[in-house]
Amino acid sequence: MNYLTGLVIFCTLISTALVTGCASTPPYNYEALLAASPRSIVVIPPKNDTVEVDAPYIYLSTISRPLAEKGYYVFPVAVIDNFMKENGLPTPEEMNSVPLDKIYENIGADAVLYVNINQWGQKYNVVSSKAMVSVSMKLVDGRTGALLWDGTASAEKKGPNSSDAGLVGMLVLAVANQIAGSLVDSAPELARAANRIALNAPNHGLLNGPYARTTDTK
């Protein structure tokens, strides 16, 4: 093989690698969701992997509206929560352990949304702080348990700081922000933002349901 031939082969390999590396993420496989065509969704109170004990119920208050806007009937989350508590399941962790067939037998939802809260509330470093909400979602068929859709999303908000105040000034601002709790109060807003990101992500968002007001399916 002469030098020119070798150079052509080398350039071809490099070009192929670049094209492969730059290829966009393939669209989500919606075959299971389209086949099931769920009309109603029950949201199980989220599992909580954070130290914020109130996170599951704060988050729960933010999820019904975006799901309804996607075109699904959403069982009232407070009613479902009370129903499970009255049947001996006082915590979200216990509610998530209920067999799927029991959920369908007693509630009859076409699909069940399970949510895991991965991060919630304030994160600190030496001179600044931020609030973050990170969740993962899994929608399964209410009858079979087949995965219909899943998604993850996070949203964050940085706390105030001042680069002109020097190290002491930034430390004071970080402490004051922690005392005021303004970032903790941002959690519901961030949860709503995370929901919008997950449900409407291009090529990966939840397809519109039968009651959607728009013909856009993503």
Tab-separated table of C-alpha atoms in Angstrom:
chain	number	residue	atom	x	y	z
A	1	MET	CA	0.000	0.000	0.000
A	2	ASN	CA	1.563	3.325	-1.072
A	3	TYR	CA	1.591	6.551	0.941
A	4	LEU	CA	-1.335	8.146	-0.928
A	5	THR	CA	-3.591	5.125	-0.478
A	6	GLY	CA	-2.755	4.945	3.195
A	7	LEU	CA	-3.551	8.646	3.627
A	8	VAL	CA	-6.936	8.241	1.936
A	9	ILE	CA	-7.837	5.322	4.193
A	10	PHE	CA	-6.699	7.252	7.264
A	11	CYS	CA	-8.784	10.303	6.331
A	12	THR	CA	-11.798	8.099	5.642
A	13	LEU	CA	-11.517	6.504	9.076
A	14	ILE	CA	-11.180	9.900	10.770
A	15	SER	CA	-14.208	11.255	8.878
A	16	THR	CA	-16.279	8.236	9.866
A	17	ALA	CA	-15.284	8.631	13.496
A	18	LEU	CA	-16.196	12.324	13.473
A	19	VAL	CA	-19.597	11.678	11.888
A	20	THR	CA	-20.312	8.918	14.393
A	21	GLY	CA	-19.181	11.020	17.314
A	22	CYS	CA	-21.285	14.024	16.260
A	23	ALA	CA	-24.446	12.020	15.587
A	24	SER	CA	-27.383	13.211	17.657
A	25	THR	CA	-28.970	11.054	20.316
A	26	PRO	CA	-31.549	8.781	18.674
A	27	PRO	CA	-35.233	9.515	19.399
A	28	TYR	CA	-36.932	7.683	22.224
A	29	ASN	CA	-38.597	4.394	21.299
A	30	TYR	CA	-42.303	5.098	21.774
A	31	GLU	CA	-43.593	1.760	20.481
A	32	ALA	CA	-44.759	0.525	23.902
A	33	LEU	CA	-46.445	3.838	24.748
A	34	LEU	CA	-48.235	4.001	21.400
A	35	ALA	CA	-49.383	0.401	21.702
A	36	ALA	CA	-50.749	0.897	25.214
A	37	SER	CA	-52.301	4.320	24.497
A	38	PRO	CA	-52.998	5.114	28.162
A	39	ARG	CA	-55.722	7.608	28.942
A	40	SER	CA	-55.319	7.887	32.712
A	41	ILE	CA	-52.306	8.074	35.031
A	42	VAL	CA	-51.997	7.563	38.768
A	43	VAL	CA	-48.954	9.168	40.383
A	44	ILE	CA	-47.479	7.283	43.316
A	45	PRO	CA	-45.945	9.607	45.962
A	46	PRO	CA	-42.247	9.777	45.107
A	47	LYS	CA	-39.407	7.871	46.678
A	48	ASN	CA	-37.030	10.253	48.372
A	49	ASP	CA	-33.257	9.837	48.240
A	50	THR	CA	-32.604	13.162	49.964
A	51	VAL	CA	-32.624	14.412	53.551
A	52	GLU	CA	-35.534	16.796	52.882
A	53	VAL	CA	-38.437	14.948	54.482
A	54	ASP	CA	-41.093	17.197	52.911
A	55	ALA	CA	-39.776	16.793	49.367
A	56	PRO	CA	-42.165	14.009	48.220
A	57	TYR	CA	-45.331	15.954	48.993
A	58	ILE	CA	-44.012	19.292	47.780
A	59	TYR	CA	-43.051	17.587	44.536
A	60	LEU	CA	-46.385	15.792	44.329
A	61	SER	CA	-48.158	19.158	44.232
A	62	THR	CA	-46.270	20.086	41.042
A	63	ILE	CA	-46.823	17.077	38.779
A	64	SER	CA	-50.560	16.827	38.115
A	65	ARG	CA	-50.878	19.971	36.010
A	66	PRO	CA	-48.115	19.223	33.464
A	67	LEU	CA	-49.404	15.681	33.005
A	68	ALA	CA	-52.925	17.011	32.455
A	69	GLU	CA	-51.559	19.548	29.976
A	70	LYS	CA	-50.002	16.654	28.072
A	71	GLY	CA	-53.499	15.263	27.627
A	72	TYR	CA	-53.960	12.636	30.349
A	73	TYR	CA	-56.504	12.230	33.101
A	74	VAL	CA	-54.555	12.328	36.364
A	75	PHE	CA	-56.081	10.758	39.448
A	76	PRO	CA	-56.168	13.366	42.251
A	77	VAL	CA	-52.872	12.936	44.062
A	78	ALA	CA	-54.252	13.866	47.500
A	79	VAL	CA	-57.072	11.342	47.168
A	80	ILE	CA	-54.649	8.573	46.162
A	81	ASP	CA	-52.301	9.458	49.012
A	82	ASN	CA	-55.132	9.367	51.575
A	83	PHE	CA	-56.479	6.119	50.146
A	84	MET	CA	-53.103	4.415	50.553
A	85	LYS	CA	-52.606	5.763	54.058
A	86	GLU	CA	-56.039	4.523	55.079
A	87	ASN	CA	-55.003	1.086	53.837
A	88	GLY	CA	-51.930	0.843	56.045
A	89	LEU	CA	-49.292	2.525	53.871
A	90	PRO	CA	-48.172	5.638	55.780
A	91	THR	CA	-45.011	6.514	53.813
A	92	PRO	CA	-44.131	7.001	50.137
A	93	GLU	CA	-41.553	4.206	50.398
A	94	GLU	CA	-44.276	1.751	51.421
A	95	MET	CA	-46.624	3.059	48.738
A	96	ASN	CA	-44.006	2.356	46.085
A	97	SER	CA	-43.813	-1.255	47.210
A	98	VAL	CA	-47.485	-2.013	46.480
A	99	PRO	CA	-47.810	-4.724	43.789
A	100	LEU	CA	-48.950	-3.299	40.482
A	101	ASP	CA	-51.903	-5.657	40.219
A	102	LYS	CA	-53.252	-4.294	43.517
A	103	ILE	CA	-52.964	-0.734	42.232
A	104	TYR	CA	-54.880	-1.620	39.089
A	105	GLU	CA	-57.466	-3.634	41.009
A	106	ASN	CA	-58.237	-0.777	43.401
A	107	ILE	CA	-57.633	2.299	41.247
A	108	GLY	CA	-57.933	1.129	37.645
A	109	ALA	CA	-55.439	3.553	36.106
A	110	ASP	CA	-54.165	2.772	32.623
A	111	ALA	CA	-50.639	3.785	33.634
A	112	VAL	CA	-48.686	4.342	36.851
A	113	LEU	CA	-46.032	7.027	37.236
A	114	TYR	CA	-43.217	6.288	39.660
A	115	VAL	CA	-40.922	9.163	40.606
A	116	ASN	CA	-37.588	9.164	42.401
A	117	ILE	CA	-36.275	12.384	43.935
A	118	ASN	CA	-32.499	12.351	43.561
A	119	GLN	CA	-31.650	15.866	44.743
A	120	TRP	CA	-33.712	18.482	46.540
A	121	GLY	CA	-32.830	21.778	48.184
A	122	GLN	CA	-29.642	23.643	48.901
A	123	LYS	CA	-26.103	22.726	47.995
A	124	TYR	CA	-23.214	24.694	49.438
A	125	ASN	CA	-19.569	25.308	48.736
A	126	VAL	CA	-17.228	27.750	50.415
A	127	VAL	CA	-18.539	31.018	48.979
A	128	SER	CA	-21.816	30.279	47.249
A	129	SER	CA	-24.927	28.172	47.355
A	130	LYS	CA	-27.593	26.951	44.993
A	131	ALA	CA	-30.891	25.135	45.085
A	132	MET	CA	-31.341	22.047	42.955
A	133	VAL	CA	-34.123	19.607	42.140
A	134	SER	CA	-33.336	16.420	40.251
A	135	VAL	CA	-35.899	13.706	39.558
A	136	SER	CA	-36.268	10.541	37.527
A	137	MET	CA	-39.620	9.285	36.255
A	138	LYS	CA	-40.883	5.930	35.057
A	139	LEU	CA	-44.313	5.403	33.476
A	140	VAL	CA	-45.477	1.787	33.369
A	141	ASP	CA	-48.531	0.017	32.015
A	142	GLY	CA	-51.091	-0.363	34.798
A	143	ARG	CA	-51.957	-3.908	33.746
A	144	THR	CA	-48.683	-5.457	32.632
A	145	GLY	CA	-45.984	-3.320	34.225
A	146	ALA	CA	-44.314	-2.809	30.840
A	147	LEU	CA	-42.200	0.332	30.649
A	148	LEU	CA	-44.006	2.939	28.556
A	149	TRP	CA	-41.734	5.951	29.072
A	150	ASP	CA	-39.002	7.207	31.352
A	151	GLY	CA	-37.133	10.449	31.772
A	152	THR	CA	-34.822	12.409	34.043
A	153	ALA	CA	-34.429	16.131	34.552
A	154	SER	CA	-32.950	18.669	36.910
A	155	ALA	CA	-33.202	22.389	37.481
A	156	GLU	CA	-31.150	24.678	39.670
A	157	LYS	CA	-31.025	28.239	40.939
A	158	LYS	CA	-27.873	29.932	42.166
A	159	GLY	CA	-27.925	31.974	45.318
A	160	PRO	CA	-26.825	35.616	45.420
A	161	ASN	CA	-23.140	36.398	45.722
A	162	SER	CA	-20.924	39.354	45.039
A	163	SER	CA	-17.554	39.003	43.409
A	164	ASP	CA	-16.809	42.611	44.432
A	165	ALA	CA	-17.357	41.960	48.132
A	166	GLY	CA	-14.269	39.858	48.591
A	167	LEU	CA	-14.061	36.500	50.340
A	168	VAL	CA	-15.568	37.743	53.619
A	169	GLY	CA	-18.447	39.413	51.821
A	170	MET	CA	-19.253	36.295	49.814
A	171	LEU	CA	-19.166	34.171	52.959
A	172	VAL	CA	-21.576	36.562	54.681
A	173	LEU	CA	-23.951	36.444	51.720
A	174	ALA	CA	-23.868	32.642	51.624
A	175	VAL	CA	-24.654	32.403	55.344
A	176	ALA	CA	-27.398	35.029	55.091
A	177	ASN	CA	-28.962	33.152	52.206
A	178	GLN	CA	-28.949	29.944	54.226
A	179	ILE	CA	-30.613	31.673	57.186
A	180	ALA	CA	-33.250	33.311	54.988
A	181	GLY	CA	-34.055	29.997	53.332
A	182	SER	CA	-34.736	31.672	49.994
A	183	LEU	CA	-33.201	28.790	48.042
A	184	VAL	CA	-35.228	26.185	49.901
A	185	ASP	CA	-38.346	28.159	49.007
A	186	SER	CA	-37.347	27.828	45.349
A	187	ALA	CA	-37.812	24.056	45.392
A	188	PRO	CA	-41.436	24.005	44.121
A	189	GLU	CA	-40.513	26.365	41.291
A	190	LEU	CA	-37.542	24.208	40.381
A	191	ALA	CA	-39.652	21.048	40.539
A	192	ARG	CA	-42.106	22.545	38.070
A	193	ALA	CA	-39.210	23.464	35.781
A	194	ALA	CA	-37.757	19.959	36.030
A	195	ASN	CA	-41.154	18.482	35.154
A	196	ARG	CA	-41.417	20.666	32.057
A	197	ILE	CA	-37.931	19.618	30.979
A	198	ALA	CA	-38.614	15.901	31.416
A	199	LEU	CA	-42.083	15.837	29.876
A	200	ASN	CA	-41.281	18.076	26.906
A	201	ALA	CA	-37.703	17.107	26.068
A	202	PRO	CA	-37.213	17.002	22.262
A	203	ASN	CA	-37.294	13.420	20.976
A	204	HIS	CA	-37.566	12.114	24.529
A	205	GLY	CA	-40.550	13.801	26.153
A	206	LEU	CA	-43.831	12.117	26.998
A	207	LEU	CA	-46.130	11.873	23.989
A	208	ASN	CA	-49.384	13.769	24.198
A	209	GLY	CA	-52.354	11.839	25.527
A	210	PRO	CA	-55.892	11.629	24.149
A	211	TYR	CA	-57.077	14.836	25.839
A	212	ALA	CA	-54.298	17.107	24.571
A	213	ARG	CA	-55.410	20.394	23.087
A	214	THR	CA	-52.656	20.423	20.489
A	215	THR	CA	-51.754	18.050	17.696
A	216	ASP	CA	-48.062	18.263	18.646
A	217	THR	CA	-47.119	14.852	20.024
A	218	LYS	CA	-43.881	15.706	21.801
